[in-house]
Structures are given as structure tokens and as C-alpha cells.
Amino acid sequence: MLIASKLSRNPHVIITSVKNLVRRQSRGVVSRITGLEEQDSKFLAMADSEPREPKACITEQEDKVKVISEGQAKIIVRGQSKVFYNPVQEFNRDISVAILNLIAEDVLNEQIAKNETSKPSFRILEALSATGLRSIRYAKEISGVTEVIANDLSKHAVEMIRQNVQDNKIESVVTPNHADATLFMHQHRNEFDAIDLDPFGCPSIFLDSAVQSVKNGGVLLVTATDMAVLAGNSAETCFVKYGAVSLRSKCCHEIGLRILLQCISSHANRYGKYIEPLFSMSADFYVRVAVKVRNGANKCKYTTSKLSMVYQCVGCGTFTLQPLGNCQEREKGGPKFSVAHGPTVNSSCEHCGHRHHVGGPIWTGPLYAQQFLLRLANWPGLDALGTAKRIRGIVTVMGEELDTPLYYTVDQLCSLLRVEAIPTITIRSAILNAGFKVSYSHCKSTSLKTDAPASVVWDVMRAWEKEKPTRRDKFAENSAALRILSKETSIAVDFTPNSEANPPSRLAGLTRFQNNPAAFWGPGARSHARLLGEDTQCKSRQNQGKRKAKEIADGLHESKILKKSDE
């Protein structure tokens, strides 16, 4: 096609071509310009890129039949199915298979140790199954699983699940089920060893029933894809959905992760249950957690000491936590609970004098169980998974993370002060040499997670600015940067390289921070508008430049009317 072939050389060709076509034909032709045919290889060469990780295999057969192969599962999609499937989520499914293998091993060993007369069992509920691919993989790839219930509200989806289960010859393990997920879980309380919730958007409407349906000591795997809400774009919506106010911040992905954990914890506490996070991950366009849910009303009292409000300065971005409660051990033994004192900040930021935004509450307890991460990284079946390289890398980075909530980013610190970018190893060395700890966060490649107070971080940046001076006369008098730089450093900053500044995961060359997994990656549209695999972006390409084309067409239409009126 002419437009597609010239697009890479001159983007203005599109507008000119639109005008010419509108003049020759009708407005309806304009919409076809934006819907460039998929067969145009030159256009696709611009849009697509080489996959950066192993992906599910999608092959097309006759009669519009598509076969999707992922892990040990194969599903067949016949005709123009509108059941949701996202190949980018292969990483999500792979890591879920690895996690549940370890959970199943623990559950089965515990049942055997108790010498129960009944046969050991491990039951999984996938409440929102869509194609059933995840349930089929669980049945074929998790050792010891005895039953997987693949539930969906769509009759069409359940029929597809039933057909795919038969094609994979696992009818004895996977049971397709047509029901409302929340109602089904309410009707089956304390029945499942693991429940997987992977909805489109927010999972909060399923949590109340999920914490009741899972057994004592069972595991909830929960995904949230509405990252715009969790990352602070709509704080009021976040409060409605999750019961917490989100903040726009460089560490917004970890804030979103901790908001989700807070939400799950609050639902569990209502029924005398508490959570123990095993695995918490922010990746691509979603957050994913795996938490154990245990019974224990007394343990629920510890929750307030694991929740905090967040004060974030609008000028320099410095964050301060305000716990909701305190828990101290008594001299004679036993916990002592008390209400927290506050506020932990003044009305203005002590570093730059600007005001604060308030967010939260967020979960400030541990994000991971370190022993579980170690088992996950060394699980023997990991190498059989398509995204094993990425899983091993991200789990290793998690194991290196400090148990300290939130983080700074190096680019944010340098951008605020308008100084030359400081090398990551240099700033990490300075903090280590000052006697504090430092690590990356798996959420961000430029993250700086440390137990050092904010004053030390700004002292390091002031010392760096002295070595790489900036134009202070360019700052406004009340700017946060000028106020920070005008203060004297309170510690002796040493930029000598520290051997611990380079983490083992980096030295080993692991895949720590994944690039975008594919072109047009993302959560996609809802299932009623979602097609499969390579067809998922057809609608996106059709809508490219639609508004501009409409404006041009309307303008030409109006000019023709005026011309006729003049005649």
C-alpha cells in the first residue's frame, strides 16, 4: 500500500493522502486508511518487534481454527471467538504454575504427615477461566493436583473450556463450571487449597467470597490490571475500589502492590483471618500476589502495625510513613498493641518547604517470604517453563530487596536538581559507605531502595552536585531544588566504589528487568471486544489517526458546502 510504504519516510504523507482520497471518493474511504491491512508487511515491520521472551505458539488452520500451545496445554479456538486470551500473560501463568507446584508439595506433605485416612488431595479453583488455558496447564503441570474447577460466567466460554478439556484428555481432573464466581465461592466455603483470581481490571469484588472459600492455610493468587487507578491517576476511584488513596509517584508500582495487599488483608480480617504474603510482583501492566490465608482472630490484631499512611512532598517527592498502630513485645512476653503517634511530618517538607499529599493506607509488612523465594528460584521444574529466564531473574532480585517500603529513583533525584546523571553504582556506594543498606526494587530498573533517612539521600545528591555543578541561577527562588541545594550536608559523603554496590544478580547477568514483552502489549479490551493473538491489535490500527482524519473530512465537507452556496 502506498501510505504504508511511505509512512516511515514521511509521516505527513498520511494527511495528504487522506485529503486526496476524500476528494476522490467519500468520507467512508477515510476510515479504511487508518485500518491498514495486516498483510502489509512494511506497516507491520514498523509496529512489531522481535519478541523479547518465549511466547505462546499460535497456529492457524483451515476453517478459521486456531491452535494455541503454551506449556503442556493446547487449546483450539474455532471461528471468530470472543473469549479472552492474552499471550503476553504467559509469564503470569508460568510463574503461577511454579508457585502452585511448591504449594501443592507443602499441602500434600502436610496431609501425609497427619496420617489422614483419606487420600491426599489438592483442589484449585480458577474463578474466571475464559479459554480454560490456565486450568488446563494447572492440571497437566502441577504435580499432585487432584481437581481443578474452571469456572466462568459466559456459557460460550464454558463450552470452549469443556471442548479444550476433552482435547487435552484431562476430563478426570478439570471440571468446567458455569456460575457467577462470587456466588459460587460463597456456596463453597473452606473447600479449596488454592484460588486463582485473574480478572479484567480490579479484583476487589471477588475478595470477600474468596477469603471465605479458601481453606485455612490455603493460597490466594490475585491479579489486578487497573494500574492507572493503583498508580495514582484516579485517587478517588482507587479508594472506592480498594479502600485506599493512591499517589502519583515514581514508586507508584510498589504503592499499587501494597494497596492490593492491604485490600486483601482487610477482607480477610473481617472473618477472623489474616494473610502472609509469599510472593508479590509488579510486572508489565499488572500486579500479582500470592498470599496464604490463615485463621486467627488474635493474629488479626497485628494488622494495624502493618499498615501506614504515606506523606509525599509535592516539591521533592520525599515520602514519609505514618503507621496506623504499634506493636511491641512486653518484657514478660506477649505483644503490646497501642495507637500510633503522629503526624510524622510537619505541615511543610523539612527538605524543600513544600506541602504534602496524603495517601494510603498501604501494606508495609513484608512483600515476600524469603525462604519461599529461594525455593522458587531453585525449583527443578523451572527450566521447562517458557519464561524461566525471566522468572529466575525477577525472583533473584526480589530476594535481594530490602524489607523497606517504597523507593527513590535515580533519574528522579537527578532531574529534580538538574544535575548530571549519577551512576547507579556511585550513589549506591555512597549510601553503603555512610553505613546504610541499599538495594534495587524489582518494580523499577532505576530504583534506589534504602533504609537511610531522606536527609542522607539528599546529602549524597548535594555532594554530587558539588562535583558536577548545576546552574543555580536558573532555579526559581522558591523551587524545591534550590532549597535542597542551599542546605549544608550533615554527613561526610564518600563516593569510593563499594564492593557490595554491585548486586549478585547483576554480576551473574540475570534478566532482572524485562523490556516490553511485545509490540502493542497491554491488558487489551474486555472479552466481548477481544480477539486472539495477532488479531488483538486490528481495532487499534483501525483507530489510528481517526480523529485527525475526521477533522480533515469535516473541513473538506464544509468547504464544499460553502463553495456550492457561493455558486
Coordinates of C-alpha atoms in Angstrom, one line a residue:
M1 CA 0.0 0.0 0.0
L2 CA 1.2 3.5 -0.9
I3 CA 0.6 5.1 2.5
A4 CA 2.1 2.2 4.5
S5 CA 5.3 2.2 2.3
K6 CA 5.8 5.9 2.7
L7 CA 4.9 6.1 6.4
S8 CA 8.4 5.5 7.7
R9 CA 9.9 8.2 5.4
N10 CA 7.3 11.0 5.8
P11 CA 4.5 10.9 8.4
H12 CA 2.8 13.9 6.7
V13 CA 2.1 11.7 3.7
I14 CA -0.9 10.3 5.6
I15 CA -2.6 13.7 5.9
T16 CA -2.0 14.4 2.2
S17 CA -3.3 11.0 1.1
V18 CA -6.4 11.4 3.3
K19 CA -7.2 14.7 1.6
N20 CA -6.8 13.2 -1.9
L21 CA -8.9 10.2 -1.1
V22 CA -11.7 12.3 0.4
R23 CA -11.8 14.5 -2.7
R24 CA -11.9 11.5 -5.0
Q25 CA -14.4 9.3 -3.1
S26 CA -16.4 9.7 0.1
R27 CA -15.8 10.0 3.8
G28 CA -16.1 6.3 4.3
V29 CA -12.8 5.8 2.5
V30 CA -11.0 7.7 5.2
S31 CA -11.8 5.1 7.8
R32 CA -10.1 2.4 5.6
I33 CA -6.9 4.4 5.5
T34 CA -6.5 4.0 9.3
G35 CA -7.3 0.4 9.1
L36 CA -4.2 -0.6 7.2
E37 CA -4.4 -4.3 6.1
E38 CA -2.5 -6.7 8.2
Q39 CA -0.9 -8.2 5.0
D40 CA 1.1 -5.0 4.5
S41 CA 4.5 -6.2 5.7
K42 CA 6.1 -2.8 5.7
F43 CA 3.5 -1.4 8.1
L44 CA 3.8 -4.5 10.4
A45 CA 7.6 -4.1 10.3
M46 CA 7.2 -0.7 12.0
A47 CA 4.6 -1.8 14.5
D48 CA 6.0 -5.1 15.6
S49 CA 9.3 -6.0 17.2
E50 CA 11.1 -9.3 17.9
P51 CA 9.7 -11.0 21.0
R52 CA 11.9 -10.5 24.0
E53 CA 10.9 -13.6 25.7
P54 CA 9.5 -17.1 24.7
K55 CA 5.8 -16.7 23.8
A56 CA 2.9 -19.0 23.3
C57 CA 2.6 -20.5 19.9
I58 CA -0.5 -19.6 17.9
T59 CA -1.0 -21.5 14.6
E60 CA -3.9 -21.1 12.2
Q61 CA -5.6 -24.0 10.4
E62 CA -8.3 -24.3 7.9
D63 CA -11.9 -23.1 8.7
K64 CA -10.7 -20.3 10.9
V65 CA -9.4 -22.7 13.6
K66 CA -6.6 -21.5 15.8
V67 CA -4.4 -23.8 18.0
I68 CA -2.7 -22.1 20.9
S69 CA 0.1 -24.0 22.5
E70 CA 1.5 -22.9 25.9
G71 CA 3.4 -25.1 28.3
Q72 CA 2.0 -28.6 28.1
A73 CA -1.5 -27.3 27.1
K74 CA -3.1 -26.9 23.7
I75 CA -6.4 -25.2 23.2
I76 CA -8.4 -24.9 19.9
V77 CA -10.4 -21.8 19.1
R78 CA -13.0 -22.3 16.3
G79 CA -14.4 -19.4 14.3
Q80 CA -14.4 -15.7 15.4
S81 CA -14.3 -16.5 19.2
K82 CA -14.5 -13.5 21.5
V83 CA -13.2 -15.4 24.6
F84 CA -10.4 -13.5 26.3
Y85 CA -6.8 -14.7 25.8
N86 CA -3.7 -12.6 26.1
P87 CA -0.4 -14.2 25.1
V88 CA 1.6 -11.6 27.0
Q89 CA 0.3 -13.2 30.2
E90 CA 2.3 -16.4 29.6
F91 CA 4.8 -15.1 32.2
N92 CA 2.0 -14.7 34.7
R93 CA 0.8 -18.2 34.0
D94 CA 4.3 -19.7 34.1
I95 CA 5.1 -18.2 37.5
S96 CA 1.7 -19.3 38.8
V97 CA 2.5 -22.9 37.8
A98 CA 5.8 -22.7 39.6
I99 CA 4.2 -21.2 42.8
L100 CA 1.4 -23.8 42.9
N101 CA 3.8 -26.7 42.5
L102 CA 5.5 -25.6 45.7
I103 CA 2.2 -25.0 47.5
A104 CA 0.9 -28.4 46.4
E105 CA 4.1 -30.1 47.6
D106 CA 3.6 -28.5 51.1
V107 CA -0.1 -29.3 51.3
L108 CA 0.3 -32.9 50.3
N109 CA 3.3 -33.5 52.6
E110 CA 1.3 -32.0 55.5
Q111 CA -1.7 -34.3 54.8
I112 CA 0.6 -37.3 54.7
A113 CA 2.3 -36.3 57.9
K114 CA -1.0 -36.1 59.7
N115 CA -1.7 -39.7 58.7
E116 CA -5.1 -38.9 57.4
T117 CA -7.2 -41.9 56.3
S118 CA -8.5 -40.1 53.2
K119 CA -6.4 -39.9 50.0
P120 CA -4.2 -36.7 49.9
S121 CA -5.8 -34.0 47.7
F122 CA -5.1 -30.6 46.3
R123 CA -8.0 -28.7 44.8
I124 CA -7.7 -25.5 42.8
L125 CA -10.4 -23.1 41.7
E126 CA -9.9 -20.8 38.8
A127 CA -12.8 -18.5 39.2
L128 CA -12.5 -16.6 35.9
S129 CA -11.3 -19.1 33.3
A130 CA -12.1 -17.7 29.9
T131 CA -10.5 -20.2 27.5
G132 CA -9.6 -22.5 30.3
L133 CA -5.9 -22.5 29.3
R134 CA -4.7 -21.7 32.8
S135 CA -6.8 -24.5 34.3
I136 CA -5.5 -27.0 31.7
R137 CA -2.0 -26.0 32.5
Y138 CA -2.5 -26.4 36.2
A139 CA -4.0 -29.9 35.6
K140 CA -1.1 -31.0 33.4
E141 CA 1.9 -29.3 35.0
I142 CA 1.2 -29.3 38.8
S143 CA 2.3 -32.4 40.5
G144 CA -0.3 -33.9 42.8
V145 CA -3.3 -31.8 41.8
T146 CA -6.5 -33.8 42.1
E147 CA -9.1 -31.4 40.9
V148 CA -9.2 -28.1 39.1
I149 CA -12.6 -26.3 38.7
A150 CA -12.6 -24.0 35.7
N151 CA -15.4 -21.5 36.3
D152 CA -16.8 -18.8 34.0
L153 CA -19.9 -16.7 33.8
S154 CA -20.1 -17.0 30.0
K155 CA -21.9 -20.0 28.6
H156 CA -19.8 -19.8 25.4
A157 CA -16.6 -19.8 27.4
V158 CA -17.7 -22.8 29.4
E159 CA -18.4 -24.7 26.2
M160 CA -15.0 -23.8 24.9
I161 CA -13.4 -24.9 28.2
R162 CA -15.3 -28.3 28.0
Q163 CA -14.1 -28.8 24.5
N164 CA -10.5 -27.9 25.3
V165 CA -10.5 -30.2 28.4
Q166 CA -11.6 -33.1 26.1
D167 CA -9.0 -32.3 23.5
N168 CA -6.3 -32.4 26.3
K169 CA -7.7 -35.6 27.7
I170 CA -7.9 -34.3 31.3
E171 CA -11.7 -34.8 32.0
S172 CA -10.9 -36.6 35.2
V173 CA -9.1 -33.5 36.7
V174 CA -10.6 -30.4 35.2
T175 CA -14.3 -29.7 35.8
P176 CA -15.9 -26.9 33.7
N177 CA -18.4 -24.9 35.7
H178 CA -20.9 -22.2 34.7
A179 CA -21.7 -19.9 37.6
D180 CA -21.2 -16.4 39.0
A181 CA -17.8 -16.5 40.6
T182 CA -18.7 -14.7 43.8
L183 CA -21.8 -16.7 44.4
F184 CA -20.0 -20.0 43.7
M185 CA -17.3 -19.2 46.2
H186 CA -19.9 -18.2 48.8
Q187 CA -21.6 -21.6 48.3
H188 CA -18.3 -23.5 48.7
R189 CA -16.6 -22.2 51.8
N190 CA -13.4 -23.6 53.1
E191 CA -13.1 -26.0 50.2
F192 CA -10.2 -25.0 48.1
D193 CA -6.4 -25.3 48.7
A194 CA -5.8 -22.5 46.1
I195 CA -7.9 -20.0 44.4
D196 CA -6.7 -18.0 41.3
L197 CA -8.3 -14.7 40.6
D198 CA -7.2 -13.0 37.3
P199 CA -10.0 -10.6 36.3
F200 CA -10.0 -7.8 33.8
G201 CA -9.3 -4.8 36.0
C202 CA -10.0 -4.7 39.7
P203 CA -10.3 -8.0 41.7
S204 CA -11.9 -6.4 44.8
I205 CA -15.5 -7.6 44.2
F206 CA -14.3 -11.2 44.4
L207 CA -12.1 -10.9 47.5
D208 CA -14.8 -11.2 50.1
S209 CA -16.0 -14.5 48.9
A210 CA -12.5 -15.8 48.0
V211 CA -11.2 -15.4 51.6
Q212 CA -14.1 -17.5 52.8
S213 CA -13.8 -20.2 50.1
V214 CA -10.1 -20.9 50.6
K215 CA -9.1 -23.4 53.3
N216 CA -7.2 -22.4 56.4
G217 CA -3.6 -22.2 55.2
G218 CA -4.7 -22.1 51.6
V219 CA -3.4 -19.7 49.0
L220 CA -5.0 -16.8 47.0
L221 CA -3.3 -15.8 43.8
V222 CA -4.7 -12.4 42.8
T223 CA -4.0 -10.2 39.8
A224 CA -5.0 -6.5 39.3
T225 CA -4.6 -4.9 35.8
D226 CA -6.1 -1.5 36.5
M227 CA -2.7 0.0 37.1
A228 CA -3.8 3.5 36.1
V229 CA -6.1 3.5 39.2
L230 CA -3.5 1.9 41.5
A231 CA -0.7 4.2 40.2
G232 CA -2.4 7.4 41.2
N233 CA -4.3 8.6 38.1
S234 CA -7.6 8.5 40.0
A235 CA -7.2 8.5 43.7
E236 CA -10.9 8.7 44.4
T237 CA -11.6 5.7 42.2
C238 CA -8.8 3.8 44.0
F239 CA -10.4 4.5 47.4
V240 CA -13.8 3.2 46.1
K241 CA -12.3 0.0 44.7
Y242 CA -9.5 -0.8 47.2
G243 CA -10.2 1.3 50.3
A244 CA -7.0 3.3 49.9
V245 CA -5.9 6.5 48.3
S246 CA -3.2 6.1 45.6
L247 CA -0.5 8.6 44.9
R248 CA 1.3 9.7 41.7
S249 CA 4.9 8.8 42.5
K250 CA 8.0 7.3 40.9
C251 CA 7.4 4.3 43.2
C252 CA 3.7 4.1 42.2
H253 CA 4.1 0.4 41.2
E254 CA 5.1 -0.7 44.6
I255 CA 2.4 1.6 46.1
G256 CA -0.1 -0.2 43.9
L257 CA 1.2 -3.6 45.0
R258 CA 0.9 -2.6 48.7
I259 CA -2.6 -1.2 48.2
L260 CA -3.7 -4.5 46.8
L261 CA -2.2 -6.4 49.8
Q262 CA -4.0 -4.0 52.1
C263 CA -7.3 -4.7 50.4
I264 CA -6.9 -8.5 50.6
S265 CA -5.9 -8.2 54.3
S266 CA -8.9 -6.0 55.1
H267 CA -11.3 -8.6 53.6
A268 CA -9.6 -11.4 55.4
N269 CA -9.7 -9.6 58.8
R270 CA -13.5 -9.3 58.7
Y271 CA -13.7 -13.1 59.1
G272 CA -11.0 -13.5 61.7
K273 CA -8.4 -14.4 59.1
Y274 CA -5.0 -12.9 58.3
I275 CA -2.6 -13.0 55.3
E276 CA 1.0 -14.0 54.9
P277 CA 2.4 -12.7 51.5
L278 CA 4.5 -15.4 49.8
F279 CA 5.1 -13.6 46.5
S280 CA 4.3 -10.1 45.3
M281 CA 5.2 -8.8 41.8
S282 CA 4.7 -5.8 39.7
A283 CA 5.3 -6.7 36.0
D284 CA 4.2 -5.4 32.6
F285 CA 0.7 -3.8 33.0
Y286 CA -0.4 -5.6 36.2
V287 CA 0.4 -6.6 39.8
R288 CA 0.2 -10.2 41.0
V289 CA 0.3 -11.5 44.6
A290 CA 0.2 -14.9 46.2
V291 CA -0.8 -14.9 49.9
K292 CA -1.5 -17.6 52.5
V293 CA -4.8 -17.1 54.3
R294 CA -4.9 -18.4 57.9
N295 CA -7.4 -18.4 60.7
G296 CA -6.6 -16.5 63.8
A297 CA -8.5 -13.6 65.3
N298 CA -5.6 -12.8 67.7
K299 CA -3.2 -12.5 64.8
C300 CA -5.5 -10.0 63.1
K301 CA -4.6 -7.5 65.8
Y302 CA -1.1 -7.2 64.2
T303 CA -2.6 -5.7 61.1
T304 CA -2.7 -2.1 62.2
S305 CA 1.1 -2.2 62.8
K306 CA 1.5 -3.4 59.2
L307 CA -0.5 -0.6 57.6
S308 CA 0.7 3.0 57.1
M309 CA -0.4 6.3 55.6
V310 CA 2.0 7.9 53.2
Y311 CA 3.0 11.6 53.2
Q312 CA 4.6 12.6 49.9
C313 CA 6.1 16.0 49.4
V314 CA 4.8 17.7 46.2
G315 CA 8.1 19.5 45.7
C316 CA 10.9 17.0 46.1
G317 CA 8.9 13.7 46.2
T318 CA 10.3 12.7 49.6
F319 CA 7.9 10.2 51.3
T320 CA 7.3 9.5 55.0
L321 CA 5.3 6.7 56.5
Q322 CA 2.7 7.1 59.3
P323 CA 1.9 3.7 60.9
L324 CA -1.7 3.2 61.9
G325 CA -0.7 1.3 65.1
N326 CA 2.3 0.0 67.1
C327 CA 3.1 -3.5 68.4
Q328 CA 5.8 -4.0 70.9
E329 CA 6.9 -7.1 72.8
R330 CA 6.3 -7.0 76.6
E331 CA 9.2 -7.7 79.0
K332 CA 7.2 -10.7 80.3
G333 CA 6.4 -11.8 76.8
G334 CA 3.4 -11.3 74.6
P335 CA 2.6 -8.4 72.3
K336 CA 1.5 -4.9 73.5
F337 CA -0.7 -3.0 71.0
S338 CA -1.1 0.7 71.0
V339 CA -2.3 3.5 68.8
A340 CA 0.4 5.2 66.8
H341 CA 1.6 8.8 67.5
G342 CA 1.6 11.4 64.8
P343 CA 1.9 13.1 62.5
T344 CA 5.4 12.1 61.4
V345 CA 5.9 15.2 59.3
N346 CA 5.5 18.9 59.7
S347 CA 3.0 20.9 57.7
S348 CA 5.8 21.7 55.2
C349 CA 8.6 19.4 54.0
E350 CA 11.7 19.7 56.1
H351 CA 13.9 19.4 52.9
C352 CA 12.2 21.8 50.5
G353 CA 9.4 23.6 52.3
H354 CA 6.6 22.4 50.1
R355 CA 3.3 20.8 51.3
H356 CA 2.5 17.1 51.4
H357 CA 0.0 14.9 49.7
V358 CA -1.5 12.0 51.8
G359 CA -2.2 8.5 50.5
G360 CA -2.9 5.1 51.9
P361 CA -3.3 3.1 53.9
I362 CA -0.8 0.8 52.3
W363 CA 0.6 -2.6 53.4
T364 CA 4.0 -2.0 55.0
G365 CA 4.6 -5.6 56.1
P366 CA 6.9 -8.0 54.1
L367 CA 6.1 -8.4 50.4
Y368 CA 7.7 -11.9 50.3
A369 CA 8.6 -14.9 52.2
Q370 CA 12.3 -15.2 51.6
Q371 CA 12.5 -18.9 52.1
F372 CA 9.7 -19.4 49.6
L373 CA 11.6 -17.2 47.0
L374 CA 14.7 -19.3 47.5
R375 CA 12.7 -22.5 46.8
L376 CA 11.0 -20.9 43.8
A377 CA 14.4 -19.9 42.2
N378 CA 15.7 -23.4 42.7
W379 CA 12.6 -25.4 41.8
P380 CA 13.7 -28.2 39.5
G381 CA 10.8 -27.8 37.0
L382 CA 11.6 -24.1 36.4
D383 CA 13.7 -24.6 33.2
A384 CA 10.8 -26.4 31.5
L385 CA 8.7 -23.2 31.5
G386 CA 8.8 -20.8 28.5
T387 CA 9.8 -17.8 30.6
A388 CA 12.1 -19.5 33.0
K389 CA 14.9 -17.0 32.4
R390 CA 12.8 -14.1 33.3
I391 CA 11.3 -15.8 36.4
R392 CA 14.7 -16.7 37.8
G393 CA 15.9 -13.1 37.3
I394 CA 13.0 -11.4 38.9
V395 CA 12.8 -13.8 41.8
T396 CA 16.5 -13.3 42.5
V397 CA 16.1 -9.5 42.5
M398 CA 13.2 -9.9 45.0
G399 CA 15.4 -12.0 47.2
E400 CA 18.0 -9.1 47.3
E401 CA 15.4 -6.4 48.1
L402 CA 15.4 -4.8 51.5
D403 CA 12.3 -5.2 53.6
T404 CA 11.8 -1.4 53.5
P405 CA 8.7 0.1 51.9
L406 CA 8.9 2.2 48.8
Y407 CA 12.0 3.6 46.9
Y408 CA 13.5 6.5 45.1
T409 CA 14.6 6.5 41.5
V410 CA 18.0 7.9 40.4
D411 CA 16.6 9.7 37.4
Q412 CA 14.0 11.5 39.6
L413 CA 16.7 12.7 42.0
C414 CA 18.9 14.0 39.2
S415 CA 16.1 15.5 37.3
L416 CA 14.8 17.5 40.2
L417 CA 18.3 19.0 40.9
R418 CA 19.1 19.3 37.2
V419 CA 22.5 17.7 37.7
E420 CA 24.4 15.3 35.5
A421 CA 23.1 11.7 36.0
I422 CA 24.9 10.0 38.8
P423 CA 25.9 6.4 38.0
T424 CA 23.8 3.9 40.0
I425 CA 26.9 2.2 41.4
T426 CA 28.2 5.5 42.6
I427 CA 25.1 6.6 44.6
R428 CA 24.7 3.0 46.0
S429 CA 28.4 3.1 47.1
A430 CA 27.9 6.5 48.8
I431 CA 25.0 5.2 50.8
L432 CA 26.8 2.0 51.7
N433 CA 29.9 3.9 52.8
A434 CA 27.6 6.0 55.1
G435 CA 26.7 2.9 57.0
F436 CA 23.3 2.1 55.5
K437 CA 21.9 -0.6 53.3
V438 CA 20.7 -0.3 49.7
S439 CA 19.1 -2.5 47.1
Y440 CA 17.1 -2.4 43.9
S441 CA 13.3 -2.9 43.7
H442 CA 12.1 -5.4 41.1
C443 CA 9.5 -2.8 40.1
K444 CA 11.9 -0.4 38.5
S445 CA 15.4 -0.7 36.9
T446 CA 16.5 2.8 38.3
S447 CA 15.1 2.2 41.8
L448 CA 17.0 3.0 44.9
K449 CA 15.6 1.2 48.0
T450 CA 17.4 2.1 51.2
D451 CA 17.0 2.2 55.0
A452 CA 18.8 5.5 55.0
P453 CA 16.7 8.5 56.0
A454 CA 15.8 11.0 53.3
S455 CA 18.3 13.5 54.7
V456 CA 21.1 11.2 53.9
V457 CA 19.9 10.7 50.3
W458 CA 19.8 14.4 49.8
D459 CA 23.2 14.8 51.4
V460 CA 24.6 12.4 48.8
M461 CA 22.9 14.4 46.0
R462 CA 24.2 17.7 47.3
A463 CA 27.7 16.2 47.4
W464 CA 27.3 15.0 43.8
E465 CA 26.2 18.5 42.7
K466 CA 29.3 20.0 44.2
E467 CA 31.3 17.6 41.9
K468 CA 29.1 18.3 38.9
P469 CA 27.8 21.8 39.5
T470 CA 24.5 22.9 38.0
R471 CA 23.3 26.4 37.1
R472 CA 21.7 27.5 40.3
D473 CA 20.8 30.9 38.8
K474 CA 18.3 29.1 36.6
F475 CA 16.2 28.0 39.5
A476 CA 13.2 29.9 40.8
E477 CA 13.6 31.3 44.3
N478 CA 11.0 29.0 45.8
S479 CA 12.0 25.9 43.9
A480 CA 12.5 22.7 45.7
A481 CA 15.8 22.1 44.1
L482 CA 17.3 25.4 45.2
R483 CA 16.2 25.0 48.8
I484 CA 17.7 21.5 48.9
L485 CA 21.0 22.6 47.4
S486 CA 21.2 25.6 49.7
K487 CA 21.5 23.4 52.8
E488 CA 24.8 22.1 54.0
T489 CA 25.5 18.3 54.1
S490 CA 25.2 16.8 57.6
I491 CA 27.4 13.7 56.8
A492 CA 30.8 13.1 55.1
V493 CA 29.9 11.7 51.7
D494 CA 32.3 9.1 50.2
F495 CA 31.9 8.1 46.6
T496 CA 34.6 5.4 46.8
P497 CA 33.3 2.3 45.0
N498 CA 31.9 -0.3 47.4
S499 CA 32.1 -4.0 46.6
E500 CA 28.5 -4.5 47.7
A501 CA 27.2 -1.8 45.4
N502 CA 27.0 -4.3 42.5
P503 CA 24.3 -6.9 43.4
P504 CA 24.9 -10.6 42.7
S505 CA 22.0 -10.7 40.2
R506 CA 23.7 -8.1 38.1
L507 CA 27.1 -9.8 38.3
A508 CA 25.5 -13.1 37.3
G509 CA 24.0 -11.4 34.2
L510 CA 20.4 -12.4 35.0
T511 CA 17.4 -11.0 33.3
R512 CA 16.4 -8.7 36.1
F513 CA 14.2 -6.1 34.4
Q514 CA 12.2 -7.2 31.3
N515 CA 11.7 -4.9 28.4
N516 CA 8.2 -4.6 26.8
P517 CA 7.3 -8.3 26.0
A518 CA 5.8 -7.5 22.6
A519 CA 4.5 -4.7 20.4
F520 CA 1.1 -3.4 21.5
W521 CA 1.5 -5.2 24.8
G522 CA -1.0 -4.4 27.5
P523 CA -4.2 -5.7 29.2
G524 CA -6.3 -5.3 26.0
A525 CA -10.0 -4.6 25.8
R526 CA -12.7 -6.6 27.6
S527 CA -13.5 -10.1 26.3
H528 CA -16.5 -9.0 24.2
A529 CA -14.2 -7.0 22.0
R530 CA -11.1 -9.1 22.3
L531 CA -9.9 -11.4 19.6
L532 CA -7.0 -13.8 19.7
G533 CA -3.2 -13.5 19.3
E534 CA -2.2 -11.4 16.3
D535 CA -5.7 -10.1 15.7
T536 CA -5.8 -8.3 19.1
Q537 CA -4.5 -5.0 17.6
C538 CA -6.7 -4.9 14.5
K539 CA -9.1 -2.4 16.2
S540 CA -6.2 -0.3 17.5
R541 CA -4.7 0.1 14.0
Q542 CA -8.2 0.9 12.6
N543 CA -8.5 3.7 15.1
Q544 CA -5.0 5.2 14.4
G545 CA -5.5 8.8 13.3
K546 CA -9.3 8.5 13.2
R547 CA -9.9 11.9 14.9
K548 CA -7.5 13.7 12.6
A549 CA -9.0 12.1 9.5
K550 CA -12.5 13.0 10.7
E551 CA -11.4 16.6 11.2
I552 CA -9.9 16.8 7.7
A553 CA -13.0 15.2 6.2
D554 CA -15.4 17.5 8.1
G555 CA -13.3 20.5 7.0
L556 CA -13.4 19.5 3.3
H557 CA -17.1 18.8 3.6
E558 CA -17.8 22.2 5.0
S559 CA -15.7 23.8 2.2
K560 CA -17.7 22.0 -0.4
I561 CA -20.9 23.3 1.1
L562 CA -19.6 26.8 1.2
K563 CA -18.4 26.5 -2.4
K564 CA -21.9 25.3 -3.6
S565 CA -23.6 28.1 -1.7
D566 CA -21.3 30.7 -3.4
E567 CA -22.2 29.2 -6.8

